[in-house]
Amino acid sequence: MPAGTPNGRTFRVRGRGVAKGNGQKGDLLATIEVQVPPMLNDEAQQALRTFTDVAHQSNPRADLLASNR
């Protein structure tokens, strides 16, 4: 799922759904539902800070930007 996908978006995955009467597979529809807890305890807040620090150390798009210059 792409980063920044909004809550409620539906994705279609062609050929991965239930088989039709003719034996071909239909499409799978997946709707994104994100539930955010209203409050985080201290341990969860620290884990989120650690994840944020690690995630900002790498840029998966750096190679894409460099190759377009």
Short mmCIF file of N, CA and C in Angstrom, two decimals:
data_model
loop_
_atom_site.label_atom_id
_atom_site.label_comp_id
_atom_site.label_asym_id
_atom_site.label_seq_id
_atom_site.Cartn_x
_atom_site.Cartn_y
_atom_site.Cartn_z
N MET A 1 0.85 -1.16 0.00
CA MET A 1 0.00 0.00 0.00
C MET A 1 0.90 1.23 0.00
N PRO A 2 0.62 2.20 -0.83
CA PRO A 2 1.46 3.40 -0.90
C PRO A 2 1.41 4.22 0.38
N ALA A 3 2.52 4.86 0.70
CA ALA A 3 2.56 5.74 1.87
C ALA A 3 1.54 6.86 1.68
N GLY A 4 0.89 7.25 2.75
CA GLY A 4 -0.08 8.33 2.70
C GLY A 4 -1.46 7.91 2.20
N THR A 5 -1.69 6.60 2.09
CA THR A 5 -3.00 6.11 1.65
C THR A 5 -4.06 6.53 2.66
N PRO A 6 -5.12 7.20 2.21
CA PRO A 6 -6.14 7.66 3.15
C PRO A 6 -7.04 6.53 3.63
N ASN A 7 -7.60 6.73 4.79
CA ASN A 7 -8.56 5.78 5.35
C ASN A 7 -9.77 5.70 4.42
N GLY A 8 -10.24 4.49 4.16
CA GLY A 8 -11.42 4.31 3.33
C GLY A 8 -11.14 4.07 1.86
N ARG A 9 -9.88 4.18 1.43
CA ARG A 9 -9.55 3.95 0.02
C ARG A 9 -9.68 2.46 -0.30
N THR A 10 -10.20 2.16 -1.47
CA THR A 10 -10.36 0.78 -1.90
C THR A 10 -9.39 0.49 -3.03
N PHE A 11 -8.65 -0.61 -2.89
CA PHE A 11 -7.73 -1.06 -3.92
C PHE A 11 -8.33 -2.27 -4.63
N ARG A 12 -8.09 -2.37 -5.92
CA ARG A 12 -8.51 -3.54 -6.70
C ARG A 12 -7.26 -4.32 -7.07
N VAL A 13 -7.25 -5.60 -6.73
CA VAL A 13 -6.14 -6.49 -7.08
C VAL A 13 -6.70 -7.46 -8.11
N ARG A 14 -6.37 -7.22 -9.36
CA ARG A 14 -6.94 -8.01 -10.45
C ARG A 14 -6.48 -9.46 -10.42
N GLY A 15 -7.44 -10.36 -10.61
CA GLY A 15 -7.14 -11.78 -10.70
C GLY A 15 -6.84 -12.48 -9.39
N ARG A 16 -7.08 -11.83 -8.26
CA ARG A 16 -6.78 -12.43 -6.96
C ARG A 16 -8.03 -12.66 -6.11
N GLY A 17 -9.20 -12.54 -6.72
CA GLY A 17 -10.45 -12.70 -5.98
C GLY A 17 -11.02 -14.11 -6.10
N VAL A 18 -12.30 -14.22 -5.83
CA VAL A 18 -13.01 -15.50 -5.87
C VAL A 18 -13.16 -15.94 -7.32
N ALA A 19 -13.06 -17.26 -7.55
CA ALA A 19 -13.20 -17.80 -8.90
C ALA A 19 -14.63 -17.61 -9.40
N LYS A 20 -14.74 -17.25 -10.67
CA LYS A 20 -16.04 -17.11 -11.32
C LYS A 20 -16.51 -18.49 -11.77
N GLY A 21 -17.71 -18.56 -12.33
CA GLY A 21 -18.27 -19.81 -12.81
C GLY A 21 -17.46 -20.44 -13.94
N ASN A 22 -16.76 -19.62 -14.72
CA ASN A 22 -15.96 -20.13 -15.83
C ASN A 22 -14.54 -20.53 -15.42
N GLY A 23 -14.25 -20.49 -14.13
CA GLY A 23 -12.93 -20.89 -13.64
C GLY A 23 -11.93 -19.76 -13.51
N GLN A 24 -12.21 -18.62 -14.13
CA GLN A 24 -11.30 -17.49 -14.01
C GLN A 24 -11.48 -16.82 -12.65
N LYS A 25 -10.40 -16.28 -12.15
CA LYS A 25 -10.48 -15.58 -10.87
C LYS A 25 -10.97 -14.15 -11.08
N GLY A 26 -11.79 -13.71 -10.15
CA GLY A 26 -12.28 -12.33 -10.17
C GLY A 26 -11.27 -11.40 -9.52
N ASP A 27 -11.68 -10.18 -9.28
CA ASP A 27 -10.81 -9.19 -8.65
C ASP A 27 -11.06 -9.15 -7.15
N LEU A 28 -10.00 -8.92 -6.41
CA LEU A 28 -10.08 -8.77 -4.96
C LEU A 28 -10.16 -7.27 -4.66
N LEU A 29 -11.13 -6.87 -3.87
CA LEU A 29 -11.25 -5.48 -3.44
C LEU A 29 -10.86 -5.40 -1.97
N ALA A 30 -9.92 -4.52 -1.66
CA ALA A 30 -9.45 -4.34 -0.29
C ALA A 30 -9.64 -2.88 0.11
N THR A 31 -10.41 -2.64 1.16
CA THR A 31 -10.65 -1.29 1.65
C THR A 31 -9.79 -1.07 2.90
N ILE A 32 -9.06 0.04 2.90
CA ILE A 32 -8.14 0.36 3.99
C ILE A 32 -8.91 0.99 5.15
N GLU A 33 -8.74 0.44 6.32
CA GLU A 33 -9.31 1.02 7.54
C GLU A 33 -8.20 1.10 8.58
N VAL A 34 -7.86 2.32 8.96
CA VAL A 34 -6.80 2.55 9.94
C VAL A 34 -7.44 3.03 11.23
N GLN A 35 -7.10 2.38 12.32
CA GLN A 35 -7.60 2.80 13.62
C GLN A 35 -6.42 3.30 14.44
N VAL A 36 -6.52 4.54 14.87
CA VAL A 36 -5.46 5.15 15.67
C VAL A 36 -5.94 5.20 17.11
N PRO A 37 -5.13 4.70 18.04
CA PRO A 37 -5.55 4.75 19.44
C PRO A 37 -5.65 6.19 19.93
N PRO A 38 -6.64 6.50 20.76
CA PRO A 38 -6.81 7.88 21.23
C PRO A 38 -5.67 8.34 22.13
N MET A 39 -5.07 7.40 22.88
CA MET A 39 -3.96 7.76 23.77
C MET A 39 -2.91 6.65 23.71
N LEU A 40 -1.64 7.05 23.77
CA LEU A 40 -0.55 6.09 23.80
C LEU A 40 0.11 6.15 25.18
N ASN A 41 0.47 4.98 25.71
CA ASN A 41 1.20 4.98 26.98
C ASN A 41 2.65 5.38 26.71
N ASP A 42 3.44 5.57 27.76
CA ASP A 42 4.82 6.03 27.62
C ASP A 42 5.65 5.08 26.77
N GLU A 43 5.46 3.78 26.95
CA GLU A 43 6.23 2.79 26.19
C GLU A 43 5.92 2.88 24.69
N ALA A 44 4.65 3.05 24.35
CA ALA A 44 4.25 3.16 22.95
C ALA A 44 4.77 4.46 22.34
N GLN A 45 4.75 5.55 23.10
CA GLN A 45 5.28 6.82 22.60
C GLN A 45 6.77 6.71 22.32
N GLN A 46 7.51 6.05 23.20
CA GLN A 46 8.95 5.88 23.00
C GLN A 46 9.22 5.01 21.77
N ALA A 47 8.43 3.96 21.60
CA ALA A 47 8.59 3.09 20.43
C ALA A 47 8.33 3.87 19.14
N LEU A 48 7.35 4.74 19.16
CA LEU A 48 7.04 5.56 17.99
C LEU A 48 8.17 6.54 17.69
N ARG A 49 8.74 7.14 18.73
CA ARG A 49 9.89 8.05 18.53
C ARG A 49 11.08 7.29 17.94
N THR A 50 11.35 6.10 18.45
CA THR A 50 12.46 5.29 17.95
C THR A 50 12.23 4.94 16.48
N PHE A 51 11.03 4.52 16.15
CA PHE A 51 10.70 4.19 14.76
C PHE A 51 10.89 5.40 13.86
N THR A 52 10.43 6.56 14.30
CA THR A 52 10.56 7.78 13.50
C THR A 52 12.02 8.12 13.26
N ASP A 53 12.86 7.98 14.28
CA ASP A 53 14.29 8.26 14.12
C ASP A 53 14.92 7.32 13.10
N VAL A 54 14.59 6.05 13.17
CA VAL A 54 15.16 5.06 12.25
C VAL A 54 14.63 5.28 10.84
N ALA A 55 13.35 5.58 10.71
CA ALA A 55 12.74 5.75 9.39
C ALA A 55 13.32 6.96 8.66
N HIS A 56 13.70 7.99 9.39
CA HIS A 56 14.24 9.19 8.75
C HIS A 56 15.69 9.02 8.33
N GLN A 57 16.34 7.94 8.74
CA GLN A 57 17.74 7.72 8.38
C GLN A 57 17.88 7.24 6.95
N SER A 58 16.85 6.64 6.40
CA SER A 58 16.94 6.15 5.03
C SER A 58 15.90 6.84 4.17
N ASN A 59 16.26 7.08 2.92
CA ASN A 59 15.36 7.70 1.97
C ASN A 59 15.21 6.76 0.78
N PRO A 60 14.11 6.02 0.69
CA PRO A 60 13.95 5.06 -0.40
C PRO A 60 13.87 5.72 -1.78
N ARG A 61 13.61 7.01 -1.81
CA ARG A 61 13.50 7.71 -3.09
C ARG A 61 14.80 8.40 -3.49
N ALA A 62 15.83 8.30 -2.69
CA ALA A 62 17.09 8.99 -2.98
C ALA A 62 17.65 8.56 -4.33
N ASP A 63 17.63 7.27 -4.61
CA ASP A 63 18.15 6.78 -5.89
C ASP A 63 17.31 7.29 -7.06
N LEU A 64 16.01 7.38 -6.87
CA LEU A 64 15.14 7.87 -7.94
C LEU A 64 15.45 9.33 -8.26
N LEU A 65 15.63 10.13 -7.22
CA LEU A 65 15.92 11.54 -7.43
C LEU A 65 17.29 11.73 -8.07
N ALA A 66 18.27 10.95 -7.65
CA ALA A 66 19.62 11.07 -8.20
C ALA A 66 19.66 10.68 -9.67
N SER A 67 18.90 9.68 -10.07
CA SER A 67 18.94 9.21 -11.45
C SER A 67 18.21 10.16 -12.40
N ASN A 68 17.37 11.02 -11.89
CA ASN A 68 16.64 11.96 -12.74
C ASN A 68 17.38 13.28 -12.95
N ARG A 69 18.51 13.42 -12.34
CA ARG A 69 19.26 14.69 -12.47
C ARG A 69 20.21 14.63 -13.62
#
